[in-house]
Amino acid sequence: MRKQIAAANWKMNLSLQEGETLLETIIKQDGNLSDNRKVVFAVPAPYLVMAVGKIASEPHIHVAAQNVYSKKSGAYTGETSVAMLASIGVDHAIIGHSERREYFNESNQLLAEKVKICLEENITPIFCCGEALPVREANGQNDFVTRQLEESLFNLPAEQIVKVVIAYEPIWAIGTGKTASSDQAQEMHAHIRSQFAAKYGDEVANSISILYGGSVKASNAKDIFGKPDVDGGLVGGSSLIADEFIAIIKALK
Ligand code: PGA
């Protein structure tokens, strides 16, 4: 059965001390985690070692990088390789967040390389996709997201694709307070799953976790996560507030 996942994306926020306190507070809560549910903290790169240490005795809690580089090693000043991440115990990475696509010009082709290199080091890619407002207003969202999947993921064989987590994040809902309705989320998640089914078959499609991201908060998580094709969330702003994120974890199916 596919996992239900609450993933925190701290982005470029918090001091080390604030991050430690936040993690400790959340980890102390009984989130009722099980083999079907997991929590992932995508923390800023300088805090990864700290975060891995804090979750060491928590089998259902994982740490993610917010980005990786697409090359194995070498003269790439300032970049972080997947081997480095694996060597410190990081086992997830957000790939292709819309902020990286927009501010750092990350293309579907580059993201295909990043997904591939993550899988080579057994790092689970949390692959982000989603449309901007003009695309949604022109009702082009399904084709737009299909293209992102085709160009970055659909070159992978079935035994690799089942290791990828998808995060559908409509750009117009990120950090705006404007959430997609749970029906809009369900509609897109069903579309994404149907694309996996068409390419890889139903069994693969039904084993892939598809998270929703974009202004998820304690007050709307249960409604959104309750939809049949929504397997949890990738959470930015509300993951920085302990009580909010604890409630979001508890809202997982
Ligand atoms: P938000 O961000 O929850 O602050 O909208 C989500 C994300 O960008 O992953």
PDB file of C-alpha atoms and ligand atoms in Angstrom:
ATOM      1  CA  MET A   1       0.000   0.000   0.000  1.00  0.00           C
ATOM      2  CA  ARG A   2       1.246   3.499  -0.764  1.00  0.00           C
ATOM      3  CA  LYS A   3       2.417   5.683   2.097  1.00  0.00           C
ATOM      4  CA  GLN A   4       0.728   8.748   3.530  1.00  0.00           C
ATOM      5  CA  ILE A   5       3.354  11.454   3.955  1.00  0.00           C
ATOM      6  CA  ALA A   6       3.575  14.796   5.733  1.00  0.00           C
ATOM      7  CA  ALA A   7       6.624  16.613   4.363  1.00  0.00           C
ATOM      8  CA  ALA A   8       7.870  19.886   5.843  1.00  0.00           C
ATOM      9  CA  ASN A   9       9.677  22.283   3.527  1.00  0.00           C
ATOM     10  CA  TRP A  10      11.404  24.860   5.702  1.00  0.00           C
ATOM     11  CA  LYS A  11      12.818  26.617   2.611  1.00  0.00           C
ATOM     12  CA  MET A  12      15.360  29.312   3.608  1.00  0.00           C
ATOM     13  CA  ASN A  13      13.964  29.972   7.074  1.00  0.00           C
ATOM     14  CA  LEU A  14      14.919  29.591  10.763  1.00  0.00           C
ATOM     15  CA  SER A  15      18.205  29.714  12.647  1.00  0.00           C
ATOM     16  CA  LEU A  16      19.882  26.470  13.693  1.00  0.00           C
ATOM     17  CA  GLN A  17      18.608  26.927  17.241  1.00  0.00           C
ATOM     18  CA  GLU A  18      15.043  27.637  16.079  1.00  0.00           C
ATOM     19  CA  GLY A  19      15.172  24.590  13.821  1.00  0.00           C
ATOM     20  CA  GLU A  20      16.384  22.351  16.651  1.00  0.00           C
ATOM     21  CA  THR A  21      13.602  23.501  18.959  1.00  0.00           C
ATOM     22  CA  LEU A  22      10.974  23.050  16.250  1.00  0.00           C
ATOM     23  CA  LEU A  23      12.161  19.522  15.422  1.00  0.00           C
ATOM     24  CA  GLU A  24      12.325  18.492  19.080  1.00  0.00           C
ATOM     25  CA  THR A  25       8.812  19.788  19.744  1.00  0.00           C
ATOM     26  CA  ILE A  26       7.326  17.961  16.761  1.00  0.00           C
ATOM     27  CA  ILE A  27       9.213  14.694  17.305  1.00  0.00           C
ATOM     28  CA  LYS A  28       8.044  14.565  20.956  1.00  0.00           C
ATOM     29  CA  GLN A  29       4.407  14.389  19.841  1.00  0.00           C
ATOM     30  CA  ASP A  30       2.887  11.045  19.154  1.00  0.00           C
ATOM     31  CA  GLY A  31       1.975  11.468  15.517  1.00  0.00           C
ATOM     32  CA  ASN A  32       0.512   7.962  15.422  1.00  0.00           C
ATOM     33  CA  LEU A  33       3.009   7.037  12.730  1.00  0.00           C
ATOM     34  CA  SER A  34       3.117   3.530  11.357  1.00  0.00           C
ATOM     35  CA  ASP A  35       4.531   1.709   8.361  1.00  0.00           C
ATOM     36  CA  ASN A  36       1.858   3.424   6.251  1.00  0.00           C
ATOM     37  CA  ARG A  37       2.621   6.942   7.401  1.00  0.00           C
ATOM     38  CA  LYS A  38       5.800   8.944   7.409  1.00  0.00           C
ATOM     39  CA  VAL A  39       7.060  12.424   8.136  1.00  0.00           C
ATOM     40  CA  VAL A  40       9.858  14.120   6.190  1.00  0.00           C
ATOM     41  CA  PHE A  41      11.715  17.298   7.151  1.00  0.00           C
ATOM     42  CA  ALA A  42      13.343  19.167   4.270  1.00  0.00           C
ATOM     43  CA  VAL A  43      15.662  21.480   6.156  1.00  0.00           C
ATOM     44  CA  PRO A  44      18.269  23.969   4.900  1.00  0.00           C
ATOM     45  CA  ALA A  45      21.557  22.305   3.912  1.00  0.00           C
ATOM     46  CA  PRO A  46      23.572  23.535   6.942  1.00  0.00           C
ATOM     47  CA  TYR A  47      21.061  21.852   9.288  1.00  0.00           C
ATOM     48  CA  LEU A  48      20.918  18.426   7.638  1.00  0.00           C
ATOM     49  CA  VAL A  49      23.430  16.794   9.984  1.00  0.00           C
ATOM     50  CA  MET A  50      21.648  18.188  13.029  1.00  0.00           C
ATOM     51  CA  ALA A  51      18.276  16.976  11.739  1.00  0.00           C
ATOM     52  CA  VAL A  52      19.542  13.476  10.918  1.00  0.00           C
ATOM     53  CA  GLY A  53      20.909  13.251  14.484  1.00  0.00           C
ATOM     54  CA  LYS A  54      17.596  14.316  16.036  1.00  0.00           C
ATOM     55  CA  ILE A  55      15.517  11.747  14.162  1.00  0.00           C
ATOM     56  CA  ALA A  56      18.003   8.878  14.540  1.00  0.00           C
ATOM     57  CA  SER A  57      15.714   6.754  16.718  1.00  0.00           C
ATOM     58  CA  GLU A  58      12.517   7.551  14.785  1.00  0.00           C
ATOM     59  CA  PRO A  59      11.943   4.914  12.095  1.00  0.00           C
ATOM     60  CA  HIS A  60       9.061   6.785  10.448  1.00  0.00           C
ATOM     61  CA  ILE A  61      10.715  10.201  10.326  1.00  0.00           C
ATOM     62  CA  HIS A  62      13.138  11.133   7.532  1.00  0.00           C
ATOM     63  CA  VAL A  63      15.295  14.077   6.512  1.00  0.00           C
ATOM     64  CA  ALA A  64      15.318  15.566   3.011  1.00  0.00           C
ATOM     65  CA  ALA A  65      17.602  17.927   1.157  1.00  0.00           C
ATOM     66  CA  GLN A  66      15.790  20.783  -0.583  1.00  0.00           C
ATOM     67  CA  ASN A  67      17.915  20.346  -3.702  1.00  0.00           C
ATOM     68  CA  VAL A  68      20.793  18.247  -5.074  1.00  0.00           C
ATOM     69  CA  TYR A  69      23.284  18.731  -7.871  1.00  0.00           C
ATOM     70  CA  SER A  70      22.982  16.684 -11.044  1.00  0.00           C
ATOM     71  CA  LYS A  71      26.642  15.577 -11.191  1.00  0.00           C
ATOM     72  CA  LYS A  72      28.305  12.885  -9.099  1.00  0.00           C
ATOM     73  CA  SER A  73      31.322  14.894  -7.857  1.00  0.00           C
ATOM     74  CA  GLY A  74      33.984  17.292  -9.017  1.00  0.00           C
ATOM     75  CA  ALA A  75      34.727  20.972  -9.475  1.00  0.00           C
ATOM     76  CA  TYR A  76      31.246  22.391  -8.812  1.00  0.00           C
ATOM     77  CA  THR A  77      31.857  25.001  -6.137  1.00  0.00           C
ATOM     78  CA  GLY A  78      28.943  25.459  -3.805  1.00  0.00           C
ATOM     79  CA  GLU A  79      26.954  22.413  -4.879  1.00  0.00           C
ATOM     80  CA  THR A  80      25.960  19.317  -2.890  1.00  0.00           C
ATOM     81  CA  SER A  81      26.131  15.803  -4.327  1.00  0.00           C
ATOM     82  CA  VAL A  82      23.754  12.943  -3.619  1.00  0.00           C
ATOM     83  CA  ALA A  83      26.691  10.849  -2.360  1.00  0.00           C
ATOM     84  CA  MET A  84      27.420  13.526   0.262  1.00  0.00           C
ATOM     85  CA  LEU A  85      23.794  13.508   1.341  1.00  0.00           C
ATOM     86  CA  ALA A  86      23.680   9.712   1.535  1.00  0.00           C
ATOM     87  CA  SER A  87      26.906   9.703   3.562  1.00  0.00           C
ATOM     88  CA  ILE A  88      25.280  11.779   6.322  1.00  0.00           C
ATOM     89  CA  GLY A  89      22.050   9.764   6.386  1.00  0.00           C
ATOM     90  CA  VAL A  90      19.762  11.933   4.264  1.00  0.00           C
ATOM     91  CA  ASP A  91      17.375   9.664   2.347  1.00  0.00           C
ATOM     92  CA  HIS A  92      14.957  12.075   0.606  1.00  0.00           C
ATOM     93  CA  ALA A  93      15.357  15.141  -1.599  1.00  0.00           C
ATOM     94  CA  ILE A  94      12.898  17.668  -2.990  1.00  0.00           C
ATOM     95  CA  ILE A  95      13.474  17.883  -6.733  1.00  0.00           C
ATOM     96  CA  GLY A  96      12.075  20.571  -9.004  1.00  0.00           C
ATOM     97  CA  HIS A  97      10.303  22.777  -6.506  1.00  0.00           C
ATOM     98  CA  SER A  98       8.635  25.617  -8.420  1.00  0.00           C
ATOM     99  CA  GLU A  99      10.938  28.126  -6.694  1.00  0.00           C
ATOM    100  CA  ARG A 100      13.946  26.303  -8.146  1.00  0.00           C
ATOM    101  CA  ARG A 101      12.308  26.081 -11.546  1.00  0.00           C
ATOM    102  CA  GLU A 102      11.499  29.802 -11.473  1.00  0.00           C
ATOM    103  CA  TYR A 103      14.514  31.441  -9.759  1.00  0.00           C
ATOM    104  CA  PHE A 104      17.227  28.982 -10.806  1.00  0.00           C
ATOM    105  CA  ASN A 105      15.909  28.100 -14.267  1.00  0.00           C
ATOM    106  CA  GLU A 106      15.685  24.375 -13.603  1.00  0.00           C
ATOM    107  CA  SER A 107      14.308  22.664 -16.695  1.00  0.00           C
ATOM    108  CA  ASN A 108      12.429  19.380 -17.003  1.00  0.00           C
ATOM    109  CA  GLN A 109      15.569  17.902 -18.613  1.00  0.00           C
ATOM    110  CA  LEU A 110      17.846  18.942 -15.737  1.00  0.00           C
ATOM    111  CA  LEU A 111      15.309  17.579 -13.265  1.00  0.00           C
ATOM    112  CA  ALA A 112      15.330  14.232 -15.081  1.00  0.00           C
ATOM    113  CA  GLU A 113      19.085  14.052 -14.350  1.00  0.00           C
ATOM    114  CA  LYS A 114      18.561  15.010 -10.717  1.00  0.00           C
ATOM    115  CA  VAL A 115      15.876  12.354 -10.214  1.00  0.00           C
ATOM    116  CA  LYS A 116      18.090   9.726 -11.805  1.00  0.00           C
ATOM    117  CA  ILE A 117      21.145  10.543  -9.697  1.00  0.00           C
ATOM    118  CA  CYS A 118      19.044  10.518  -6.499  1.00  0.00           C
ATOM    119  CA  LEU A 119      17.785   7.024  -7.291  1.00  0.00           C
ATOM    120  CA  GLU A 120      21.346   5.823  -7.887  1.00  0.00           C
ATOM    121  CA  GLU A 121      22.140   6.723  -4.257  1.00  0.00           C
ATOM    122  CA  ASN A 122      18.844   5.404  -2.877  1.00  0.00           C
ATOM    123  CA  ILE A 123      17.630   8.893  -2.105  1.00  0.00           C
ATOM    124  CA  THR A 124      13.864   9.204  -2.576  1.00  0.00           C
ATOM    125  CA  PRO A 125      13.073  12.115  -4.888  1.00  0.00           C
ATOM    126  CA  ILE A 126      10.014  14.163  -3.962  1.00  0.00           C
ATOM    127  CA  PHE A 127       9.340  15.405  -7.461  1.00  0.00           C
ATOM    128  CA  CYS A 128       7.357  18.648  -7.632  1.00  0.00           C
ATOM    129  CA  CYS A 129       5.071  19.551 -10.494  1.00  0.00           C
ATOM    130  CA  GLY A 130       2.312  22.101 -10.960  1.00  0.00           C
ATOM    131  CA  GLU A 131       1.051  24.926 -13.100  1.00  0.00           C
ATOM    132  CA  ALA A 132       1.093  28.719 -12.791  1.00  0.00           C
ATOM    133  CA  LEU A 133      -2.122  30.749 -12.671  1.00  0.00           C
ATOM    134  CA  PRO A 134      -2.341  31.679 -16.386  1.00  0.00           C
ATOM    135  CA  VAL A 135      -2.119  27.987 -17.309  1.00  0.00           C
ATOM    136  CA  ARG A 136      -4.919  27.156 -14.874  1.00  0.00           C
ATOM    137  CA  GLU A 137      -7.037  30.043 -16.139  1.00  0.00           C
ATOM    138  CA  ALA A 138      -6.664  28.726 -19.687  1.00  0.00           C
ATOM    139  CA  ASN A 139      -7.608  25.250 -18.396  1.00  0.00           C
ATOM    140  CA  GLY A 140      -4.234  23.890 -19.553  1.00  0.00           C
ATOM    141  CA  GLN A 141      -3.158  22.402 -16.220  1.00  0.00           C
ATOM    142  CA  ASN A 142      -3.537  18.721 -17.114  1.00  0.00           C
ATOM    143  CA  ASP A 143      -1.425  18.950 -20.262  1.00  0.00           C
ATOM    144  CA  PHE A 144       1.154  21.122 -18.496  1.00  0.00           C
ATOM    145  CA  VAL A 145       1.660  18.660 -15.637  1.00  0.00           C
ATOM    146  CA  THR A 146       1.633  15.673 -18.001  1.00  0.00           C
ATOM    147  CA  ARG A 147       4.515  17.262 -19.891  1.00  0.00           C
ATOM    148  CA  GLN A 148       6.502  17.785 -16.664  1.00  0.00           C
ATOM    149  CA  LEU A 149       6.043  14.097 -15.825  1.00  0.00           C
ATOM    150  CA  GLU A 150       6.872  12.928 -19.338  1.00  0.00           C
ATOM    151  CA  GLU A 151      10.037  14.991 -19.636  1.00  0.00           C
ATOM    152  CA  SER A 152      11.451  14.366 -16.168  1.00  0.00           C
ATOM    153  CA  LEU A 153      10.173  10.949 -15.075  1.00  0.00           C
ATOM    154  CA  PHE A 154       8.717   8.767 -17.778  1.00  0.00           C
ATOM    155  CA  ASN A 155      12.110   7.674 -19.048  1.00  0.00           C
ATOM    156  CA  LEU A 156      12.523   5.653 -15.835  1.00  0.00           C
ATOM    157  CA  PRO A 157      11.802   1.928 -15.727  1.00  0.00           C
ATOM    158  CA  ALA A 158       8.916   0.734 -13.534  1.00  0.00           C
ATOM    159  CA  GLU A 159      11.198  -0.577 -10.766  1.00  0.00           C
ATOM    160  CA  GLN A 160      12.642   2.937 -10.382  1.00  0.00           C
ATOM    161  CA  ILE A 161       9.490   4.985 -10.824  1.00  0.00           C
ATOM    162  CA  VAL A 162       7.818   3.275  -7.853  1.00  0.00           C
ATOM    163  CA  LYS A 163      10.492   4.847  -5.633  1.00  0.00           C
ATOM    164  CA  VAL A 164       9.542   8.403  -6.605  1.00  0.00           C
ATOM    165  CA  VAL A 165       7.140  10.535  -4.555  1.00  0.00           C
ATOM    166  CA  ILE A 166       5.145  13.168  -6.449  1.00  0.00           C
ATOM    167  CA  ALA A 167       4.152  16.546  -5.015  1.00  0.00           C
ATOM    168  CA  TYR A 168       1.510  18.421  -6.977  1.00  0.00           C
ATOM    169  CA  GLU A 169       1.925  22.080  -6.105  1.00  0.00           C
ATOM    170  CA  PRO A 170      -0.123  24.574  -8.106  1.00  0.00           C
ATOM    171  CA  ILE A 171       2.140  27.627  -8.139  1.00  0.00           C
ATOM    172  CA  TRP A 172      -0.773  29.976  -7.556  1.00  0.00           C
ATOM    173  CA  ALA A 173      -1.416  28.281  -4.212  1.00  0.00           C
ATOM    174  CA  ILE A 174       2.145  28.350  -2.836  1.00  0.00           C
ATOM    175  CA  GLY A 175       2.671  30.819  -0.014  1.00  0.00           C
ATOM    176  CA  THR A 176      -0.381  32.768  -1.149  1.00  0.00           C
ATOM    177  CA  GLY A 177      -2.884  31.527   1.390  1.00  0.00           C
ATOM    178  CA  LYS A 178      -4.948  30.477  -1.631  1.00  0.00           C
ATOM    179  CA  THR A 179      -5.421  26.713  -1.484  1.00  0.00           C
ATOM    180  CA  ALA A 180      -6.713  24.609  -4.308  1.00  0.00           C
ATOM    181  CA  SER A 181     -10.059  23.233  -3.209  1.00  0.00           C
ATOM    182  CA  SER A 182      -9.912  19.614  -2.140  1.00  0.00           C
ATOM    183  CA  ASP A 183     -11.905  18.781  -5.286  1.00  0.00           C
ATOM    184  CA  GLN A 184      -9.386  20.602  -7.510  1.00  0.00           C
ATOM    185  CA  ALA A 185      -6.573  18.708  -5.781  1.00  0.00           C
ATOM    186  CA  GLN A 186      -8.350  15.378  -6.196  1.00  0.00           C
ATOM    187  CA  GLU A 187      -9.039  16.083  -9.863  1.00  0.00           C
ATOM    188  CA  MET A 188      -5.366  16.756 -10.620  1.00  0.00           C
ATOM    189  CA  HIS A 189      -4.118  13.881  -8.451  1.00  0.00           C
ATOM    190  CA  ALA A 190      -6.444  11.499 -10.294  1.00  0.00           C
ATOM    191  CA  HIS A 191      -5.133  12.881 -13.582  1.00  0.00           C
ATOM    192  CA  ILE A 192      -1.514  12.347 -12.478  1.00  0.00           C
ATOM    193  CA  ARG A 193      -2.284   8.809 -11.344  1.00  0.00           C
ATOM    194  CA  SER A 194      -4.000   8.090 -14.660  1.00  0.00           C
ATOM    195  CA  GLN A 195      -0.839   9.171 -16.494  1.00  0.00           C
ATOM    196  CA  PHE A 196       1.215   6.716 -14.434  1.00  0.00           C
ATOM    197  CA  ALA A 197      -1.377   4.025 -15.103  1.00  0.00           C
ATOM    198  CA  ALA A 198      -1.269   4.648 -18.856  1.00  0.00           C
ATOM    199  CA  LYS A 199       2.527   4.476 -18.895  1.00  0.00           C
ATOM    200  CA  TYR A 200       3.273   1.817 -16.245  1.00  0.00           C
ATOM    201  CA  GLY A 201      -0.031   0.069 -15.455  1.00  0.00           C
ATOM    202  CA  ASP A 202      -2.441   0.231 -12.511  1.00  0.00           C
ATOM    203  CA  GLU A 203      -0.282  -1.573  -9.995  1.00  0.00           C
ATOM    204  CA  VAL A 204       2.544   0.942 -10.317  1.00  0.00           C
ATOM    205  CA  ALA A 205       0.132   3.894 -10.422  1.00  0.00           C
ATOM    206  CA  ASN A 206      -1.588   2.766  -7.231  1.00  0.00           C
ATOM    207  CA  SER A 207       1.688   2.389  -5.359  1.00  0.00           C
ATOM    208  CA  ILE A 208       2.882   5.975  -5.922  1.00  0.00           C
ATOM    209  CA  SER A 209       2.333   8.576  -3.193  1.00  0.00           C
ATOM    210  CA  ILE A 210       1.043  11.873  -4.588  1.00  0.00           C
ATOM    211  CA  LEU A 211       1.252  14.766  -2.128  1.00  0.00           C
ATOM    212  CA  TYR A 212      -0.566  18.064  -2.411  1.00  0.00           C
ATOM    213  CA  GLY A 213       1.314  21.312  -1.688  1.00  0.00           C
ATOM    214  CA  GLY A 214       0.185  24.912  -1.551  1.00  0.00           C
ATOM    215  CA  SER A 215      -1.047  26.651   1.610  1.00  0.00           C
ATOM    216  CA  VAL A 216      -1.777  23.428   3.478  1.00  0.00           C
ATOM    217  CA  LYS A 217      -2.578  24.225   7.096  1.00  0.00           C
ATOM    218  CA  ALA A 218      -4.081  22.577  10.146  1.00  0.00           C
ATOM    219  CA  SER A 219      -7.546  23.844   9.232  1.00  0.00           C
ATOM    220  CA  ASN A 220      -7.661  22.407   5.692  1.00  0.00           C
ATOM    221  CA  ALA A 221      -5.376  19.345   5.892  1.00  0.00           C
ATOM    222  CA  LYS A 222      -8.062  16.832   6.837  1.00  0.00           C
ATOM    223  CA  ASP A 223     -10.336  17.836   3.989  1.00  0.00           C
ATOM    224  CA  ILE A 224      -7.522  17.735   1.385  1.00  0.00           C
ATOM    225  CA  PHE A 225      -5.845  14.555   2.690  1.00  0.00           C
ATOM    226  CA  GLY A 226      -9.241  12.866   2.866  1.00  0.00           C
ATOM    227  CA  LYS A 227      -9.503  12.729  -0.924  1.00  0.00           C
ATOM    228  CA  PRO A 228      -8.813   9.277  -2.377  1.00  0.00           C
ATOM    229  CA  ASP A 229      -5.831  10.236  -4.559  1.00  0.00           C
ATOM    230  CA  VAL A 230      -4.208  12.649  -2.084  1.00  0.00           C
ATOM    231  CA  ASP A 231      -1.555  10.899  -0.007  1.00  0.00           C
ATOM    232  CA  GLY A 232      -0.530  13.763   2.267  1.00  0.00           C
ATOM    233  CA  GLY A 233       1.139  17.105   1.769  1.00  0.00           C
ATOM    234  CA  LEU A 234       4.293  19.105   1.142  1.00  0.00           C
ATOM    235  CA  VAL A 235       3.993  21.987   3.555  1.00  0.00           C
ATOM    236  CA  GLY A 236       5.899  25.271   3.582  1.00  0.00           C
ATOM    237  CA  GLY A 237       4.720  28.092   5.869  1.00  0.00           C
ATOM    238  CA  SER A 238       2.694  25.914   8.247  1.00  0.00           C
ATOM    239  CA  SER A 239       5.606  23.529   8.763  1.00  0.00           C
ATOM    240  CA  LEU A 240       7.438  26.320  10.616  1.00  0.00           C
ATOM    241  CA  ILE A 241       4.817  26.373  13.386  1.00  0.00           C
ATOM    242  CA  ALA A 242       4.965  23.322  15.657  1.00  0.00           C
ATOM    243  CA  ASP A 243       1.258  23.103  16.517  1.00  0.00           C
ATOM    244  CA  GLU A 244       0.247  23.560  12.892  1.00  0.00           C
ATOM    245  CA  PHE A 245       2.543  20.864  11.575  1.00  0.00           C
ATOM    246  CA  ILE A 246       1.651  18.441  14.388  1.00  0.00           C
ATOM    247  CA  ALA A 247      -2.021  18.837  13.442  1.00  0.00           C
ATOM    248  CA  ILE A 248      -1.137  18.282   9.772  1.00  0.00           C
ATOM    249  CA  ILE A 249       0.677  15.042  10.642  1.00  0.00           C
ATOM    250  CA  LYS A 250      -2.372  13.910  12.599  1.00  0.00           C
ATOM    251  CA  ALA A 251      -4.596  14.683   9.596  1.00  0.00           C
ATOM    252  CA  LEU A 252      -2.907  11.982   7.481  1.00  0.00           C
ATOM    253  CA  LYS A 253      -5.173   9.116   6.471  1.00  0.00           C
TER     254      LYS A 253
HETATM  255  P1  PGA B   1       3.273  26.776   1.374  1.00  0.00           P
HETATM  256  O1  PGA B   1       4.480  26.172   0.505  1.00  0.00           O
HETATM  257  O2  PGA B   1       2.752  25.669   2.224  1.00  0.00           O
HETATM  258  O3  PGA B   1       3.903  27.881   2.188  1.00  0.00           O
HETATM  259  O4  PGA B   1       2.255  27.272   0.412  1.00  0.00           O
HETATM  260  C1  PGA B   1       4.416  24.879  -0.024  1.00  0.00           C
HETATM  261  C2  PGA B   1       5.664  24.575  -0.799  1.00  0.00           C
HETATM  262  O5  PGA B   1       6.168  25.482  -1.476  1.00  0.00           O
HETATM  263  O6  PGA B   1       6.195  23.452  -0.753  1.00  0.00           O
END
